[in-house]
Amino acid sequence: MPWLSRNRLRTAGAVLAATLLGGALAAPAARAEPPAGPLTDLVNPFIGSQNEGNTYPGAAVPFGMVQLSPDTGHTTGYGYDDDHIRGFSAVHISGVGCGLGGDLPVLPTTGDITETDYAKYAASYSHDDESARPGYYRVGLKSYGGIDAELTATTRTGKQRYTFPATGKANVLLNVGQSLHKTVTSHVEVLDARTIRTTLTGRGFCQDTKPYTLHTLTRFDRPFASYGTWDGDKVTAGSKDSTATGKSGAYARFDTREDRTVEATTAVSYVDAPGAARNLRAEGGRSFDRTKEAANAAWERRLGLVKAQGGDRALRRTFYSSLYRSFLAPNIGSDVDGRYTGWDQKPHRAHGFTYYQNWSLWDTYRTQAQLLALLAPRESRDMALSVLRIDKESGWLPKWGYGTVETNIMTGDPVTPFLTNAYQQGLLKGHEEEAYAALKKNADGVPPADSPAVGREANAQYLKDGFAPYLKGREHAKPGDSDFDHGASATLEYALSDAMLAQMARDLGHRADADRYAARAQNYRRIFDTSTGFFRARDAKGAFAGPADPAKSEGFHEGTSWQYQWMVPQDMPGMLDLIGGKKKAGERLDSFFAYPQLLKDPEKTAREVWVNGPYDYYNADKYNPQNEPDLIAPYTYLSTGAPWKTTDVVHAALTLFTDTPTGMTGNDDLGTMSAWMVLSAIGVFPVQPGTDSWGLSTPVFDRVDLKLDRGYYPSGHFTVKAPGTSAAHRYVQSVRLDGQERDRTYLTTDDLRSGRELSFTVGAQPSAWGTGDQAAPPPVGTSSGAQQADRQR
C-alpha cells in the first residue's frame, strides 16, 4: 500500500477511535497479574447450568468415561433453577441440546421405600449448601433428615460418599430403569452383601436411535444391613434381581446410628460385565479423599498447559472454566484392557492407542478439535484413530456418534474437516492413506440402506447438479436429521469439506482427485441468487425455494441465509466477489453485526441485538453468537481489509461468557463454545476449519504461555504477548513472530511449531496492520489457492 494511503487510513483510524472511546468495548482491562494459587480454584463447573447452556457440575476427569453428576429433572440432566435432585448418575454429555445419558441415577434416602419413580422420591436441596470444583461435587440434601452427598471420579469409575443422619434405615437407591433417554431394558442383580451389578439398554437423542448397552458394577465399603429390588411400582425386600422394560432398580440399606458414612464406587463398561469388574479393580481401590486429590491433580496438570497473565479474576475464572469444559469430551470408550464395543456392536481391542467415543462433529470441528490438537495432540491422535475405527468396523465414518451408535443428528459432512484437521496438524502419521481412503469413500458416495449412517445423504444429487436439494416435508429414510431438510446449508458444508479434502489429496499426490474436489469446493456458487445477493436453497428441479427474504430463508440448518453467507472459509475472496467486493461485503458485515450500535454499547448489543434465545435460530438478519454456523463470522473482517473490526466483534462476543451459571452462550456442545472463548481470548483462532490456518485478533490477556508437547511442537512452548491490552487499547499496531514483523492476519501450524513467541503491539486506534492485499488467509483446496498460499508462505 502506498504511504499516502496508509497515512489516510491512520487519519481515518484516529477519527474512528475518538468515536470508539465514547463507548469502549467491554473487554476486561488486562493488568499483568500472574495467576495465584491452584488453577482449579478458578474453575466454576456451574457455568452454563442455567439458561440452556446444558452443562453439568458433577465430577469427571479429563476425557473420562464417567461423569458422575446430579440430575434435577432438566432434559439434559442438571438445571440450576430446579430445587430437587433425582439422583447422581454416571454418564453425562456437556452442553448437548437433547436428553442423553443420565444412566444409573443413585440417590441416598432414609426410611421405608414407598416410591420407585425418581421424580417422586427426589430430594430437595439449595445452592447455599452446594459446591463444585474439577473432579469433585458436594451437596446437602434437605430431605430425609439431611444427607450430605459427595462425588468424585476416575476415568472409568465414579465414587460417592454419603453422610446420613443416625438411623437404622439409611438407603442407597440404584435406579436402572430411568435415564435422560429412553430405557429399553434393564437388569439389576445383588451379587453379594456389598456389590450390585446392572445392565441397561437405552436409546434416543433428539430423535430415536439405535440402542446401546451399558454395564455397571457398584461396590460399597461395608456390608448391607438389608437389600431389595423393584419392578415397576412393586418393591420386594430381599430380592436379588429384577429385569424390566420399565422402572427397575435395587436398594441397599445400612445402619448409620454409629457409623454415619457410606461410600460406593461404580465402574462402567460399554463392553460387558467382566469389563466393568476389571475397571473397578483397576481404578476403584483408592479412598474417596485420595481419589478426589488425584482428580484435582489431573485437572491441575491439564489447566497448567495454559498460563494466562492479566485481566481481573472474573475474566480468569471464565477463561479457565472454558478451558476445563474443553477437556471434558470426547470420552474414553475402551476398558482398562483396551477392549471396546465398536459400531458393529462387536467387541474389539485397541492396540497402541486409546479408543474414544461421543462425536458432536458438526460442532467440534470448528473450534474444539483444533484446541485439542494444540494442547492435547496425543489424545487428539487417538481420537482421530478412533474415528477411523468407526469406518473400519461399521463401514462408514460418523456424523454425530454417541457411545456405540450413530445418531445422525445435524447435517452436512463434519467428519471431513475433523479428519483433515488431524492430518494438517500432523496427528495421522502412518495413517494418512487409510484416512484418505475413508474420506474419499465418504465424499463420493452414500451409505447403503442397511447402514445406520446417513453420511452425505444428498450426495447423489450434489454430485450430479452441484447442490443438495431442499425437499421440504420429505419423509426421513433413517432416524436423525436429513440433509434434504437443509439443502442450502448442506451444500455449503459439503463444499467446505470438498475444499479440505482437495488440499489433503494434493498433499498426498492424488492430483486428479484434488482437482475434482477443488472444482466441487466451488459449488457454493450454485446456490447464490444474484437477484437477492444471498445464498438460497434450490428444490429438486433447481428452482430457488423458500422466501426470497434472506432473514426468512428456508433450507438452512439452525440459521438463515444471513448467517450462512460467511460459511465459505475455503474461498473468502470468491465469496466476497459474489457479494460485490470487499467494500460492499464490509457494509453487509457492519449491518450483520449491528456495528454502529456495537461501538456505542458492545455488551448491550451482544445481549439484546445478537442474542434472541437459546434455540431461536431463524427469522434473523443478525449475528447469532450462540450457535455454530456463525462461529467464524467475526473473522470475515480479516478478508475485507478491516481486521480491527474482528477485534471489536470478538471482544463484544466475549462479554457473553461470564463466571456465573448463565455465563455460557448457547449449548456448549461438548466444548465447542468453550473452545471458541479460549482461542478468541488468546487471539489465535482456526478461521479455516480443516486446515492449518489460525487467524489473529487482539488477545484479552497481557501474556499467555502455552506448554506444548515436544513430540509435535519441538520448542515445547509458545507464548502470546499483548502488553497493555485493554478495552481502551485493543487495536493491533504490529505483530512479531520471534522478533520478525508480520503483516499477515494469520499463522500456520508450522509457525506454531517453529516459533516461540507471538507479540502484539496494541493501541487506542486502528492501524494499517493486516490491511494489505496479501494479509488475509488464502483460499484453500483450489489450484489457484494453493499457488497463492505458496507465494504467501
Tab-separated table of C-alpha atoms in Angstrom, residues 79-379:
chain	number	residue	atom	x	y	z
A	79	GLY	CA	-30.895	-27.320	35.683
A	80	TYR	CA	-29.757	-24.570	38.031
A	81	ASP	CA	-33.335	-23.354	38.512
A	82	ASP	CA	-34.561	-26.743	39.808
A	83	ASP	CA	-34.735	-27.460	43.522
A	84	HIS	CA	-34.808	-31.263	43.705
A	85	ILE	CA	-32.208	-33.897	42.824
A	86	ARG	CA	-33.463	-37.198	41.433
A	87	GLY	CA	-30.145	-38.962	41.566
A	88	PHE	CA	-26.442	-38.845	40.824
A	89	SER	CA	-25.954	-40.654	37.520
A	90	ALA	CA	-22.808	-41.972	35.889
A	91	VAL	CA	-22.948	-40.628	32.328
A	92	HIS	CA	-23.414	-37.061	31.071
A	93	ILE	CA	-22.501	-35.088	27.963
A	94	SER	CA	-21.571	-31.440	28.345
A	95	GLY	CA	-23.806	-28.949	26.614
A	96	VAL	CA	-25.990	-31.119	24.377
A	97	GLY	CA	-29.427	-29.904	23.306
A	98	CYS	CA	-31.414	-33.102	23.976
A	99	GLY	CA	-31.579	-35.721	26.695
A	100	LEU	CA	-28.646	-38.108	26.617
A	101	GLY	CA	-27.055	-40.267	29.299
A	102	GLY	CA	-28.202	-39.986	32.902
A	103	ASP	CA	-27.614	-43.715	33.309
A	104	LEU	CA	-27.953	-45.321	36.762
A	105	PRO	CA	-29.132	-42.407	38.928
A	106	VAL	CA	-28.225	-43.172	42.547
A	107	LEU	CA	-29.814	-41.363	45.498
A	108	PRO	CA	-29.402	-41.690	49.278
A	109	THR	CA	-32.647	-41.694	51.291
A	110	THR	CA	-33.882	-42.732	54.726
A	111	GLY	CA	-36.960	-44.580	55.925
A	112	ASP	CA	-39.200	-47.026	54.140
A	113	ILE	CA	-39.084	-47.234	50.351
A	114	THR	CA	-42.550	-46.402	49.061
A	115	GLU	CA	-41.766	-44.803	45.671
A	116	THR	CA	-39.816	-46.132	42.696
A	117	ASP	CA	-40.210	-43.108	40.382
A	118	TYR	CA	-37.233	-40.797	40.885
A	119	ALA	CA	-39.382	-37.750	40.153
A	120	LYS	CA	-41.393	-38.634	43.271
A	121	TYR	CA	-38.615	-39.676	45.655
A	122	ALA	CA	-36.279	-36.813	44.607
A	123	ALA	CA	-34.567	-34.922	47.428
A	124	SER	CA	-34.740	-31.140	47.872
A	125	TYR	CA	-31.601	-29.006	48.029
A	126	SER	CA	-30.452	-25.396	47.757
A	127	HIS	CA	-27.444	-23.750	46.184
A	128	ASP	CA	-26.470	-22.362	49.588
A	129	ASP	CA	-25.359	-25.861	50.526
A	130	GLU	CA	-23.812	-26.930	47.210
A	131	SER	CA	-20.318	-26.632	45.749
A	132	ALA	CA	-18.245	-27.992	42.890
A	133	ARG	CA	-14.725	-27.904	41.543
A	134	PRO	CA	-12.916	-30.003	38.940
A	135	GLY	CA	-13.271	-33.653	39.904
A	136	TYR	CA	-15.487	-33.027	42.937
A	137	TYR	CA	-19.090	-32.132	43.766
A	138	ARG	CA	-20.985	-31.954	47.063
A	139	VAL	CA	-24.476	-31.022	48.139
A	140	GLY	CA	-26.535	-31.086	51.309
A	141	LEU	CA	-29.835	-32.833	50.672
A	142	LYS	CA	-32.532	-31.292	52.844
A	143	SER	CA	-34.937	-34.225	52.554
A	144	TYR	CA	-34.721	-37.479	54.521
A	145	GLY	CA	-33.412	-35.829	57.673
A	146	GLY	CA	-30.484	-34.168	55.905
A	147	ILE	CA	-27.880	-36.137	53.967
A	148	ASP	CA	-24.503	-34.885	52.784
A	149	ALA	CA	-23.579	-36.229	49.327
A	150	GLU	CA	-20.089	-36.029	47.783
A	151	LEU	CA	-18.925	-37.199	44.354
A	152	THR	CA	-15.549	-37.727	42.720
A	153	ALA	CA	-14.306	-39.797	39.794
A	154	THR	CA	-11.543	-41.652	37.994
A	155	THR	CA	-11.515	-42.331	34.256
A	156	ARG	CA	-13.887	-45.307	34.427
A	157	THR	CA	-15.381	-45.087	37.932
A	158	GLY	CA	-17.459	-42.699	39.968
A	159	LYS	CA	-17.122	-42.607	43.726
A	160	GLN	CA	-19.874	-41.456	46.100
A	161	ARG	CA	-19.685	-40.657	49.812
A	162	TYR	CA	-22.891	-40.172	51.741
A	163	THR	CA	-23.120	-38.934	55.319
A	164	PHE	CA	-26.512	-39.918	56.753
A	165	PRO	CA	-28.308	-38.920	59.923
A	166	ALA	CA	-28.267	-41.525	62.705
A	167	THR	CA	-30.841	-44.078	61.551
A	168	GLY	CA	-31.373	-47.782	61.105
A	169	LYS	CA	-32.865	-47.186	57.656
A	170	ALA	CA	-30.244	-45.410	55.559
A	171	ASN	CA	-30.833	-46.376	51.913
A	172	VAL	CA	-28.926	-46.050	48.659
A	173	LEU	CA	-31.282	-46.391	45.668
A	174	LEU	CA	-29.848	-47.583	42.340
A	175	ASN	CA	-32.396	-46.820	39.616
A	176	VAL	CA	-31.691	-48.810	36.445
A	177	GLY	CA	-34.917	-48.157	34.590
A	178	GLN	CA	-34.923	-44.348	34.392
A	179	SER	CA	-32.438	-42.176	32.491
A	180	LEU	CA	-32.330	-38.986	30.446
A	181	HIS	CA	-33.086	-41.086	27.359
A	182	LYS	CA	-35.479	-43.945	26.774
A	183	THR	CA	-34.546	-47.128	28.628
A	184	VAL	CA	-35.364	-50.173	26.532
A	185	THR	CA	-34.480	-52.925	29.003
A	186	SER	CA	-32.816	-53.029	32.385
A	187	HIS	CA	-31.465	-55.683	34.718
A	188	VAL	CA	-30.179	-55.365	38.279
A	189	GLU	CA	-28.584	-58.057	40.411
A	190	VAL	CA	-27.375	-58.096	44.009
A	191	LEU	CA	-24.184	-60.175	43.778
A	192	ASP	CA	-23.198	-60.241	47.455
A	193	ALA	CA	-23.533	-58.204	50.644
A	194	ARG	CA	-21.531	-55.303	49.187
A	195	THR	CA	-21.939	-55.452	45.392
A	196	ILE	CA	-24.699	-54.650	42.896
A	197	ARG	CA	-24.445	-55.187	39.128
A	198	THR	CA	-26.649	-53.635	36.445
A	199	THR	CA	-27.098	-53.789	32.696
A	200	LEU	CA	-29.238	-51.299	30.807
A	201	THR	CA	-30.025	-50.761	27.159
A	202	GLY	CA	-31.144	-47.309	26.093
A	203	ARG	CA	-31.802	-45.259	23.006
A	204	GLY	CA	-32.736	-41.776	21.864
A	205	PHE	CA	-31.119	-38.396	21.352
A	206	CYS	CA	-33.356	-35.642	19.939
A	207	GLN	CA	-34.896	-38.431	17.837
A	208	ASP	CA	-34.991	-42.201	18.106
A	209	THR	CA	-31.698	-44.023	17.552
A	210	LYS	CA	-30.199	-47.471	17.586
A	211	PRO	CA	-29.890	-48.834	21.153
A	212	TYR	CA	-26.663	-49.055	23.135
A	213	THR	CA	-25.857	-51.072	26.258
A	214	LEU	CA	-24.046	-50.009	29.431
A	215	HIS	CA	-22.791	-52.322	32.168
A	216	THR	CA	-22.121	-51.112	35.719
A	217	LEU	CA	-20.740	-52.620	38.905
A	218	THR	CA	-21.140	-50.834	42.251
A	219	ARG	CA	-19.085	-51.849	45.289
A	220	PHE	CA	-19.849	-50.461	48.757
A	221	ASP	CA	-17.272	-50.004	51.503
A	222	ARG	CA	-19.261	-52.039	54.025
A	223	PRO	CA	-21.907	-54.794	54.009
A	224	PHE	CA	-25.599	-54.086	53.601
A	225	ALA	CA	-27.869	-54.427	56.586
A	226	SER	CA	-30.526	-55.479	54.080
A	227	TYR	CA	-31.391	-55.062	50.420
A	228	GLY	CA	-34.113	-55.496	47.819
A	229	THR	CA	-35.195	-54.721	44.273
A	230	TRP	CA	-38.168	-53.197	42.493
A	231	ASP	CA	-40.016	-53.858	39.262
A	232	GLY	CA	-42.401	-51.112	38.271
A	233	ASP	CA	-44.047	-49.908	41.487
A	234	LYS	CA	-43.508	-53.175	43.353
A	235	VAL	CA	-40.696	-53.228	45.912
A	236	THR	CA	-39.536	-56.666	47.088
A	237	ALA	CA	-37.362	-56.837	50.190
A	238	GLY	CA	-34.647	-59.495	49.997
A	239	SER	CA	-34.953	-59.888	46.219
A	240	LYS	CA	-31.615	-60.266	44.465
A	241	ASP	CA	-32.545	-59.432	40.879
A	242	SER	CA	-35.029	-57.618	38.672
A	243	THR	CA	-35.447	-57.366	34.922
A	244	ALA	CA	-37.869	-54.939	33.333
A	245	THR	CA	-38.744	-52.911	30.285
A	246	GLY	CA	-39.775	-50.022	32.551
A	247	LYS	CA	-38.840	-48.966	36.051
A	248	SER	CA	-36.496	-51.277	37.881
A	249	GLY	CA	-33.786	-50.932	40.460
A	250	ALA	CA	-32.262	-52.053	43.721
A	251	TYR	CA	-31.669	-50.622	47.153
A	252	ALA	CA	-29.024	-51.256	49.761
A	253	ARG	CA	-29.816	-50.419	53.390
A	254	PHE	CA	-27.336	-49.547	56.149
A	255	ASP	CA	-27.449	-48.886	59.868
A	256	THR	CA	-25.861	-45.469	60.411
A	257	ARG	CA	-26.569	-44.992	64.116
A	258	GLU	CA	-22.864	-45.423	64.875
A	259	ASP	CA	-21.024	-45.090	61.548
A	260	ARG	CA	-22.893	-42.467	59.535
A	261	THR	CA	-20.781	-42.586	56.352
A	262	VAL	CA	-21.322	-44.892	53.375
A	263	GLU	CA	-19.022	-44.962	50.327
A	264	ALA	CA	-19.762	-46.603	46.986
A	265	THR	CA	-17.722	-46.911	43.798
A	266	THR	CA	-19.414	-47.536	40.447
A	267	ALA	CA	-17.454	-48.742	37.426
A	268	VAL	CA	-18.907	-48.706	33.925
A	269	SER	CA	-18.164	-50.585	30.712
A	270	TYR	CA	-19.685	-50.416	27.247
A	271	VAL	CA	-18.398	-53.949	26.559
A	272	ASP	CA	-19.636	-56.380	29.215
A	273	ALA	CA	-19.950	-57.099	32.925
A	274	PRO	CA	-16.404	-58.543	33.242
A	275	GLY	CA	-15.157	-55.282	31.710
A	276	ALA	CA	-16.875	-53.269	34.444
A	277	ALA	CA	-15.374	-55.592	37.058
A	278	ARG	CA	-11.860	-55.118	35.649
A	279	ASN	CA	-12.327	-51.364	35.551
A	280	LEU	CA	-13.429	-51.423	39.186
A	281	ARG	CA	-10.421	-53.487	40.261
A	282	ALA	CA	-8.022	-51.246	38.363
A	283	GLU	CA	-9.379	-47.840	39.377
A	284	GLY	CA	-11.689	-48.267	42.365
A	285	GLY	CA	-9.258	-49.127	45.154
A	286	ARG	CA	-8.374	-45.669	46.443
A	287	SER	CA	-10.219	-43.946	49.258
A	288	PHE	CA	-12.638	-41.169	48.448
A	289	ASP	CA	-10.236	-38.448	49.579
A	290	ARG	CA	-7.282	-39.854	47.626
A	291	THR	CA	-9.460	-40.202	44.520
A	292	LYS	CA	-10.594	-36.609	44.905
A	293	GLU	CA	-6.972	-35.445	45.237
A	294	ALA	CA	-5.932	-37.420	42.152
A	295	ALA	CA	-8.793	-35.955	40.108
A	296	ASN	CA	-7.833	-32.454	41.184
A	297	ALA	CA	-4.192	-33.111	40.277
A	298	ALA	CA	-5.197	-34.393	36.828
A	299	TRP	CA	-7.124	-31.186	36.208
A	300	GLU	CA	-4.320	-29.014	37.524
A	301	ARG	CA	-1.954	-30.620	35.018
A	302	ARG	CA	-4.387	-30.006	32.167
A	303	LEU	CA	-5.168	-26.424	33.071
A	304	GLY	CA	-1.459	-25.791	33.634
A	305	LEU	CA	-0.865	-26.203	29.918
A	306	VAL	CA	-2.096	-22.613	29.607
A	307	LYS	CA	-0.811	-19.856	31.916
A	308	ALA	CA	-2.648	-16.570	31.399
A	309	GLN	CA	-1.472	-13.310	32.932
A	310	GLY	CA	-3.546	-10.158	33.075
A	311	GLY	CA	-7.218	-9.444	33.341
A	312	ASP	CA	-9.254	-9.495	36.524
A	313	ARG	CA	-10.234	-12.595	38.479
A	314	ALA	CA	-13.659	-12.806	36.807
A	315	LEU	CA	-12.021	-12.998	33.371
A	316	ARG	CA	-9.551	-15.650	34.530
A	317	ARG	CA	-12.361	-17.677	36.128
A	318	THR	CA	-14.336	-17.501	32.903
A	319	PHE	CA	-11.295	-18.416	30.825
A	320	TYR	CA	-10.160	-21.383	32.912
A	321	SER	CA	-13.718	-22.648	33.268
A	322	SER	CA	-13.952	-22.623	29.458
A	323	LEU	CA	-10.619	-24.424	29.213
A	324	TYR	CA	-11.902	-27.002	31.716
A	325	ARG	CA	-15.022	-27.704	29.650
A	326	SER	CA	-12.899	-28.030	26.511
A	327	PHE	CA	-11.243	-31.102	28.057
A	328	LEU	CA	-14.430	-32.942	29.064
A	329	ALA	CA	-15.011	-34.712	25.726
A	330	PRO	CA	-14.684	-36.788	23.581
A	331	ASN	CA	-14.686	-39.568	26.135
A	332	ILE	CA	-12.617	-42.686	26.588
A	333	GLY	CA	-14.665	-45.652	25.406
A	334	SER	CA	-12.255	-48.540	25.988
A	335	ASP	CA	-11.857	-50.522	29.191
A	336	VAL	CA	-8.576	-50.806	31.069
A	337	ASP	CA	-7.693	-53.859	28.986
A	338	GLY	CA	-8.207	-51.938	25.731
A	339	ARG	CA	-11.484	-53.618	24.786
A	340	TYR	CA	-14.358	-51.543	23.448
A	341	THR	CA	-17.625	-52.089	21.634
A	342	GLY	CA	-17.418	-50.947	18.051
A	343	TRP	CA	-20.187	-49.553	15.906
A	344	ASP	CA	-20.737	-53.045	14.551
A	345	GLN	CA	-21.839	-53.845	18.157
A	346	LYS	CA	-18.995	-56.346	18.490
A	347	PRO	CA	-16.110	-56.265	20.978
A	348	HIS	CA	-12.717	-55.114	19.715
A	349	ARG	CA	-9.395	-54.283	21.309
A	350	ALA	CA	-7.399	-51.099	20.773
A	351	HIS	CA	-3.694	-51.770	20.268
A	352	GLY	CA	-1.301	-48.836	20.530
A	353	PHE	CA	-3.987	-46.246	21.156
A	354	THR	CA	-6.920	-45.443	23.433
A	355	TYR	CA	-10.379	-45.689	21.931
A	356	TYR	CA	-12.643	-42.631	22.263
A	357	GLN	CA	-16.345	-42.073	21.667
A	358	ASN	CA	-19.007	-39.313	21.644
A	359	TRP	CA	-18.623	-37.255	18.474
A	360	SER	CA	-20.530	-33.989	18.174
A	361	LEU	CA	-18.667	-33.321	14.949
A	362	TRP	CA	-20.957	-30.656	13.430
A	363	ASP	CA	-19.948	-28.555	16.421
A	364	THR	CA	-16.453	-29.547	17.457
A	365	TYR	CA	-14.795	-29.482	14.017
A	366	ARG	CA	-14.926	-25.682	14.128
A	367	THR	CA	-13.058	-24.977	17.391
A	368	GLN	CA	-12.535	-27.738	19.916
A	369	ALA	CA	-10.786	-30.157	17.572
A	370	GLN	CA	-8.146	-27.507	16.854
A	371	LEU	CA	-7.693	-26.558	20.513
A	372	LEU	CA	-7.186	-30.203	21.475
A	373	ALA	CA	-4.767	-30.729	18.590
A	374	LEU	CA	-2.738	-27.856	20.026
A	375	LEU	CA	-2.882	-28.727	23.724
A	376	ALA	CA	-3.539	-32.477	23.721
A	377	PRO	CA	-2.082	-33.840	20.478
A	378	ARG	CA	-1.530	-37.394	21.728
A	379	GLU	CA	-5.138	-37.717	22.805
